[in-house]
Amino acid sequence: MRDAMNSLGGDPNKINPLVPVDLVIDHSVQVDVARSENAVQANMELEFHRNKERFGFLKWGSTAFHNMLVVPPGSGIVHQVNLEYLGRVVFNTNGLLYPDSVVGTDSHTTMIDGLGVAGWGVGGIEAEAAMLGQPMSMVLPGVVGFKLTGKLKDGVKATDLVLNVTQMLRKHGVVGKFVEFYGEGMSELSLADRATIANMSPEYGATMGFFPVDHVTLQYLKLTGRSEETVAMIESYLRANKMFVDYNEPQVERTYSSYLELDLKDVEPCISGPKRPHDRVPLKEMKADWHACLDNRVGFKGFAVPKESQGKVAEFTFNGTPAQLRHGDVVIAAITSCTNTSNPSVMLGAALVARKACELGLEVKPWIKTSLAPGSGVVTKYLQKSGLQTYLNQLGFNIVGYGCTTCIGNSGDIDESVASAITENDLVAAAVLSGNRNFEGRVHPLTRANYLASPPLVVAYALAGTVDIDFETEPIGEGKDGRKVYLRDIWPSNEEVATVVQSNVLPDMFMATYEAITKGNPMWNQLATPSSTLYAWDPTSTYIHDPPYFKSMTMSPPGLHGVKDAYCLLNFGDSITTDHISPAGSIHRDSSAARYLMERGVDRRDFNSYGSRRGNDEIMARGTFANIRLVNKFLKGEVGPKTIHIPSGEKLSVYDVAMRYKSEGHATIILAGAEYGSGSSRDWAAKGPMLLGVKAVIAKSFERIHRSNLVGMGIIPLCFKSGEDAETLGLTGHERYTINLPNSVSEIRPGQDITVETDNGKSFVCTLRFDTEVELAYFDHGGILQYAIRNLIGGRH
């Protein structure tokens, strides 16, 4: 939602979102076809076949609402399109100039902060309310100053830098804060490098990671086809308002809430994993770290593989040829995600690695699912102009589509023979991707180890075929002359990369790509949609379903309500992500959602993903807490989407237990540890629990966007007091919980203490995480959307 914070006025009675709204269909491409020259076309045809209803709904919306720009599917990843095309930096509305700003329904909206545009992600619930004219409220954030000095060493990539920054900031603690980067090291970072760092703000927990506009920003605006006049206007306006940073002038010392500093020369090549983005591993320590992960008990850095099983070799046949798999073998290698595909240096760097590898005769094993999914058509243009796409193709990194793929879980199936070898031998298989998230169960159900790496390292690990390698001392493979080839033999220097970028990334590529972008493509243009202003719901649709949120809504708000004698639906530890709560990837054949689809005649091959079916509340409710890697303390070590119905002691799917509690008239709560709701700004991670009957979540801490989403759906967020959690308080989750709230908004204040009582006589004090008076008003109305609708039609505020 472009300029949301600058356009909160207007007539709320029109079907007219904030002006202007850029709606980019952030097209997620499932990689059904890979390692093929026609992969893009084949995958797009499958996407349109599966998602015809959903795309039709969105296309209808573009005609039913005014002032809405729709960038059709197949155009790229929203954040890269925003960076290269949509971002204005400074708005000029009939001669009135003001700074650009963005809120987006994806947490990686923060990528635009690299361009000097203030932007961050919100949940879809909050965004929908903003489009209906509801202002956004927030507690004034602290601002962390992050000073950059020095220069990156030769061979070190922007991805290595961002993984270092992510680890530092996550350790520092920046949830709900702004981070501003400054210092002489800024001049050494390209705009694309800055965008890579800004993009991963959600992974380090900040609301945004901001890079003020300077000469580097202006150069990028010119490179991407913004006119000379526009760039001059931006510079003049920002200079006049003291918002332009000129590193040729003496710098004023700024005051920040706290400070961090990093010398760029200290950054080493690294990857992150195997289960969290901030678990950085220096490349030189990777082999030792991998073996430690095999040994360690099950956790963020452990798989608990017995010593005697760690050398296991699984024999299988791939396309008639004998093959082997071991723990740590790579089965998915994907150059994907907005974090890296917008950066020409790492994309062309990967292509140079591919060229050198091909020239030396190295090959990627045929059973490794390799893919390349650029964030915009510009990437294809410069890869083709450089002549380097040929080498990527030769290694199996054919372009599979333009959009989110492996990073969001749309990796598609791996070959059946490979899948069988993994499951039958209980192997810890690996995926290596240039993404920003590697949470359990997200990338692929069968890759328990998932590592984030720069695009050049993705190619390197694909060639090596395993993460169990020390690139310093062990060869990556054997060349055509029988000579051992090491990573250093195929790794390009910074100078080599810069030369290729300079001669192949040109302004006319951006202009040509974006002149055509709103014209769509034949499949989109042929999509027939009704011209009515009211949408005609199809009750038989398994994609688009009339949601139940307003079914029993009255003009009078329901008022504040506590929770009485609730059962605990789930009992969690730390770092439960929105992927655990509401997965976006494939629908498991044994899940509640799968049963629902099969009962309606949907074949398994047409299940599609949860992300593609998010327009149907029946499926999404069944997909809530359906992550196959879910760890619920009630199950005493067993992993999966099940829980205990406490009155009977039965173990069932989370959905079935939740429905049983609802039918019995019981409310439910959730117990959790720290960082509850980290990851994607997925509104279904709040909508789903609400539909399951969850009334409150009691956690050690919440990630910013998810806490806001819970409030927006009328779920009470409570934080244990510092030093306390369910374990220290002796809570097993088998208790029944009562949360007493005052009867009216006037008797309650943001952040006040609330006593939680249990049926066994224990009670404890929590902090009520309604952070503003406005959030209390939302809860009084039953949620933010109910508040906005009553506001629109003249109801009580």
JSON list of N, CA and C in Angstrom, two decimals, residues 146-157 160-162 164-165 168 184-186 188-189 261-270 280 284 494:
[
{"chain": "A", "resi": 146, "resn": "PHE", "atom": "N", "xyz": [23.37, 1.98, 13.66]},
{"chain": "A", "resi": 146, "resn": "PHE", "atom": "CA", "xyz": [24.29, 0.90, 13.27]},
{"chain": "A", "resi": 146, "resn": "PHE", "atom": "C", "xyz": [25.36, 1.51, 12.37]},
{"chain": "A", "resi": 147, "resn": "LYS", "atom": "N", "xyz": [26.55, 1.68, 12.92]},
{"chain": "A", "resi": 147, "resn": "LYS", "atom": "CA", "xyz": [27.64, 2.33, 12.19]},
{"chain": "A", "resi": 147, "resn": "LYS", "atom": "C", "xyz": [28.44, 1.31, 11.38]},
{"chain": "A", "resi": 148, "resn": "LEU", "atom": "N", "xyz": [28.62, 1.60, 10.10]},
{"chain": "A", "resi": 148, "resn": "LEU", "atom": "CA", "xyz": [29.40, 0.75, 9.22]},
{"chain": "A", "resi": 148, "resn": "LEU", "atom": "C", "xyz": [30.70, 1.47, 8.86]},
{"chain": "A", "resi": 149, "resn": "THR", "atom": "N", "xyz": [31.82, 0.76, 9.00]},
{"chain": "A", "resi": 149, "resn": "THR", "atom": "CA", "xyz": [33.11, 1.32, 8.63]},
{"chain": "A", "resi": 149, "resn": "THR", "atom": "C", "xyz": [33.82, 0.34, 7.71]},
{"chain": "A", "resi": 150, "resn": "GLY", "atom": "N", "xyz": [34.90, 0.81, 7.07]},
{"chain": "A", "resi": 150, "resn": "GLY", "atom": "CA", "xyz": [35.73, -0.07, 6.27]},
{"chain": "A", "resi": 150, "resn": "GLY", "atom": "C", "xyz": [35.10, -0.52, 4.97]},
{"chain": "A", "resi": 151, "resn": "LYS", "atom": "N", "xyz": [35.62, -1.65, 4.47]},
{"chain": "A", "resi": 151, "resn": "LYS", "atom": "CA", "xyz": [35.22, -2.16, 3.14]},
{"chain": "A", "resi": 151, "resn": "LYS", "atom": "C", "xyz": [35.25, -3.68, 3.16]},
{"chain": "A", "resi": 152, "resn": "LEU", "atom": "N", "xyz": [34.31, -4.30, 2.46]},
{"chain": "A", "resi": 152, "resn": "LEU", "atom": "CA", "xyz": [34.27, -5.77, 2.39]},
{"chain": "A", "resi": 152, "resn": "LEU", "atom": "C", "xyz": [35.53, -6.30, 1.71]},
{"chain": "A", "resi": 153, "resn": "LYS", "atom": "N", "xyz": [36.03, -7.42, 2.22]},
{"chain": "A", "resi": 153, "resn": "LYS", "atom": "CA", "xyz": [37.20, -8.06, 1.61]},
{"chain": "A", "resi": 153, "resn": "LYS", "atom": "C", "xyz": [36.83, -8.68, 0.28]},
{"chain": "A", "resi": 154, "resn": "ASP", "atom": "N", "xyz": [37.84, -8.92, -0.52]},
{"chain": "A", "resi": 154, "resn": "ASP", "atom": "CA", "xyz": [37.60, -9.53, -1.83]},
{"chain": "A", "resi": 154, "resn": "ASP", "atom": "C", "xyz": [36.94, -10.90, -1.67]},
{"chain": "A", "resi": 155, "resn": "GLY", "atom": "N", "xyz": [35.92, -11.13, -2.46]},
{"chain": "A", "resi": 155, "resn": "GLY", "atom": "CA", "xyz": [35.23, -12.41, -2.43]},
{"chain": "A", "resi": 155, "resn": "GLY", "atom": "C", "xyz": [34.08, -12.50, -1.45]},
{"chain": "A", "resi": 156, "resn": "VAL", "atom": "N", "xyz": [33.96, -11.51, -0.56]},
{"chain": "A", "resi": 156, "resn": "VAL", "atom": "CA", "xyz": [32.85, -11.50, 0.40]},
{"chain": "A", "resi": 156, "resn": "VAL", "atom": "C", "xyz": [31.64, -10.84, -0.24]},
{"chain": "A", "resi": 157, "resn": "LYS", "atom": "N", "xyz": [30.48, -11.45, -0.07]},
{"chain": "A", "resi": 157, "resn": "LYS", "atom": "CA", "xyz": [29.26, -10.99, -0.76]},
{"chain": "A", "resi": 157, "resn": "LYS", "atom": "C", "xyz": [28.32, -10.25, 0.21]},
{"chain": "A", "resi": 160, "resn": "ASP", "atom": "N", "xyz": [26.74, -12.44, 2.78]},
{"chain": "A", "resi": 160, "resn": "ASP", "atom": "CA", "xyz": [27.57, -12.69, 3.96]},
{"chain": "A", "resi": 160, "resn": "ASP", "atom": "C", "xyz": [27.41, -11.55, 4.97]},
{"chain": "A", "resi": 161, "resn": "LEU", "atom": "N", "xyz": [27.37, -10.33, 4.44]},
{"chain": "A", "resi": 161, "resn": "LEU", "atom": "CA", "xyz": [27.21, -9.15, 5.31]},
{"chain": "A", "resi": 161, "resn": "LEU", "atom": "C", "xyz": [25.86, -9.18, 6.01]},
{"chain": "A", "resi": 162, "resn": "VAL", "atom": "N", "xyz": [24.78, -9.44, 5.26]},
{"chain": "A", "resi": 162, "resn": "VAL", "atom": "CA", "xyz": [23.46, -9.38, 5.88]},
{"chain": "A", "resi": 162, "resn": "VAL", "atom": "C", "xyz": [23.28, -10.49, 6.92]},
{"chain": "A", "resi": 164, "resn": "ASN", "atom": "N", "xyz": [25.64, -11.59, 8.87]},
{"chain": "A", "resi": 164, "resn": "ASN", "atom": "CA", "xyz": [26.34, -11.06, 10.04]},
{"chain": "A", "resi": 164, "resn": "ASN", "atom": "C", "xyz": [25.48, -10.03, 10.76]},
{"chain": "A", "resi": 165, "resn": "VAL", "atom": "N", "xyz": [24.93, -9.10, 9.99]},
{"chain": "A", "resi": 165, "resn": "VAL", "atom": "CA", "xyz": [24.08, -8.04, 10.57]},
{"chain": "A", "resi": 165, "resn": "VAL", "atom": "C", "xyz": [22.88, -8.65, 11.28]},
{"chain": "A", "resi": 168, "resn": "MET", "atom": "N", "xyz": [23.92, -10.09, 14.61]},
{"chain": "A", "resi": 168, "resn": "MET", "atom": "CA", "xyz": [24.25, -9.04, 15.58]},
{"chain": "A", "resi": 168, "resn": "MET", "atom": "C", "xyz": [23.00, -8.37, 16.12]},
{"chain": "A", "resi": 184, "resn": "GLU", "atom": "N", "xyz": [31.09, 5.88, 7.44]},
{"chain": "A", "resi": 184, "resn": "GLU", "atom": "CA", "xyz": [31.84, 5.99, 6.18]},
{"chain": "A", "resi": 184, "resn": "GLU", "atom": "C", "xyz": [31.78, 4.72, 5.34]},
{"chain": "A", "resi": 185, "resn": "GLY", "atom": "N", "xyz": [31.46, 3.59, 5.99]},
{"chain": "A", "resi": 185, "resn": "GLY", "atom": "CA", "xyz": [31.33, 2.34, 5.24]},
{"chain": "A", "resi": 185, "resn": "GLY", "atom": "C", "xyz": [30.16, 2.34, 4.28]},
{"chain": "A", "resi": 186, "resn": "MET", "atom": "N", "xyz": [29.21, 3.27, 4.47]},
{"chain": "A", "resi": 186, "resn": "MET", "atom": "CA", "xyz": [28.03, 3.34, 3.60]},
{"chain": "A", "resi": 186, "resn": "MET", "atom": "C", "xyz": [28.42, 3.58, 2.13]},
{"chain": "A", "resi": 188, "resn": "GLU", "atom": "N", "xyz": [30.74, 2.41, 0.55]},
{"chain": "A", "resi": 188, "resn": "GLU", "atom": "CA", "xyz": [31.25, 1.18, -0.08]},
{"chain": "A", "resi": 188, "resn": "GLU", "atom": "C", "xyz": [30.12, 0.20, -0.43]},
{"chain": "A", "resi": 189, "resn": "LEU", "atom": "N", "xyz": [28.90, 0.52, -0.03]},
{"chain": "A", "resi": 189, "resn": "LEU", "atom": "CA", "xyz": [27.79, -0.40, -0.28]},
{"chain": "A", "resi": 189, "resn": "LEU", "atom": "C", "xyz": [26.92, 0.11, -1.42]},
{"chain": "A", "resi": 261, "resn": "GLU", "atom": "N", "xyz": [28.26, -1.27, 15.98]},
{"chain": "A", "resi": 261, "resn": "GLU", "atom": "CA", "xyz": [29.24, -0.91, 14.96]},
{"chain": "A", "resi": 261, "resn": "GLU", "atom": "C", "xyz": [29.81, -2.18, 14.33]},
{"chain": "A", "resi": 262, "resn": "LEU", "atom": "N", "xyz": [30.05, -2.13, 13.04]},
{"chain": "A", "resi": 262, "resn": "LEU", "atom": "CA", "xyz": [30.65, -3.26, 12.32]},
{"chain": "A", "resi": 262, "resn": "LEU", "atom": "C", "xyz": [31.66, -2.74, 11.31]},
{"chain": "A", "resi": 263, "resn": "ASP", "atom": "N", "xyz": [32.87, -3.28, 11.38]},
{"chain": "A", "resi": 263, "resn": "ASP", "atom": "CA", "xyz": [33.89, -3.00, 10.36]},
{"chain": "A", "resi": 263, "resn": "ASP", "atom": "C", "xyz": [33.70, -4.01, 9.24]},
{"chain": "A", "resi": 264, "resn": "LEU", "atom": "N", "xyz": [33.41, -3.54, 8.06]},
{"chain": "A", "resi": 264, "resn": "LEU", "atom": "CA", "xyz": [33.08, -4.42, 6.94]},
{"chain": "A", "resi": 264, "resn": "LEU", "atom": "C", "xyz": [34.20, -5.41, 6.62]},
{"chain": "A", "resi": 265, "resn": "LYS", "atom": "N", "xyz": [35.43, -5.03, 6.93]},
{"chain": "A", "resi": 265, "resn": "LYS", "atom": "CA", "xyz": [36.55, -5.94, 6.61]},
{"chain": "A", "resi": 265, "resn": "LYS", "atom": "C", "xyz": [36.54, -7.19, 7.50]},
{"chain": "A", "resi": 266, "resn": "ASP", "atom": "N", "xyz": [35.76, -7.15, 8.60]},
{"chain": "A", "resi": 266, "resn": "ASP", "atom": "CA", "xyz": [35.69, -8.29, 9.50]},
{"chain": "A", "resi": 266, "resn": "ASP", "atom": "C", "xyz": [34.67, -9.34, 9.05]},
{"chain": "A", "resi": 267, "resn": "VAL", "atom": "N", "xyz": [33.90, -9.02, 8.01]},
{"chain": "A", "resi": 267, "resn": "VAL", "atom": "CA", "xyz": [32.88, -9.96, 7.55]},
{"chain": "A", "resi": 267, "resn": "VAL", "atom": "C", "xyz": [33.52, -11.10, 6.78]},
{"chain": "A", "resi": 268, "resn": "GLU", "atom": "N", "xyz": [33.16, -12.32, 7.13]},
{"chain": "A", "resi": 268, "resn": "GLU", "atom": "CA", "xyz": [33.68, -13.52, 6.47]},
{"chain": "A", "resi": 268, "resn": "GLU", "atom": "C", "xyz": [32.55, -14.22, 5.71]},
{"chain": "A", "resi": 269, "resn": "PRO", "atom": "N", "xyz": [32.90, -14.98, 4.66]},
{"chain": "A", "resi": 269, "resn": "PRO", "atom": "CA", "xyz": [31.88, -15.78, 3.98]},
{"chain": "A", "resi": 269, "resn": "PRO", "atom": "C", "xyz": [31.18, -16.70, 4.97]},
{"chain": "A", "resi": 270, "resn": "CYS", "atom": "N", "xyz": [29.89, -16.85, 4.83]},
{"chain": "A", "resi": 270, "resn": "CYS", "atom": "CA", "xyz": [29.13, -17.63, 5.80]},
{"chain": "A", "resi": 270, "resn": "CYS", "atom": "C", "xyz": [27.82, -18.11, 5.19]},
{"chain": "A", "resi": 280, "resn": "ARG", "atom": "N", "xyz": [24.06, -18.03, 12.21]},
{"chain": "A", "resi": 280, "resn": "ARG", "atom": "CA", "xyz": [25.12, -17.88, 11.20]},
{"chain": "A", "resi": 280, "resn": "ARG", "atom": "C", "xyz": [26.26, -18.86, 11.47]},
{"chain": "A", "resi": 284, "resn": "LYS", "atom": "N", "xyz": [34.24, -21.47, 6.96]},
{"chain": "A", "resi": 284, "resn": "LYS", "atom": "CA", "xyz": [35.38, -22.30, 7.34]},
{"chain": "A", "resi": 284, "resn": "LYS", "atom": "C", "xyz": [35.04, -23.23, 8.50]},
{"chain": "A", "resi": 494, "resn": "ASN", "atom": "N", "xyz": [35.99, -9.64, -6.59]},
{"chain": "A", "resi": 494, "resn": "ASN", "atom": "CA", "xyz": [35.06, -8.52, -6.61]},
{"chain": "A", "resi": 494, "resn": "ASN", "atom": "C", "xyz": [35.23, -7.69, -7.89]}
]
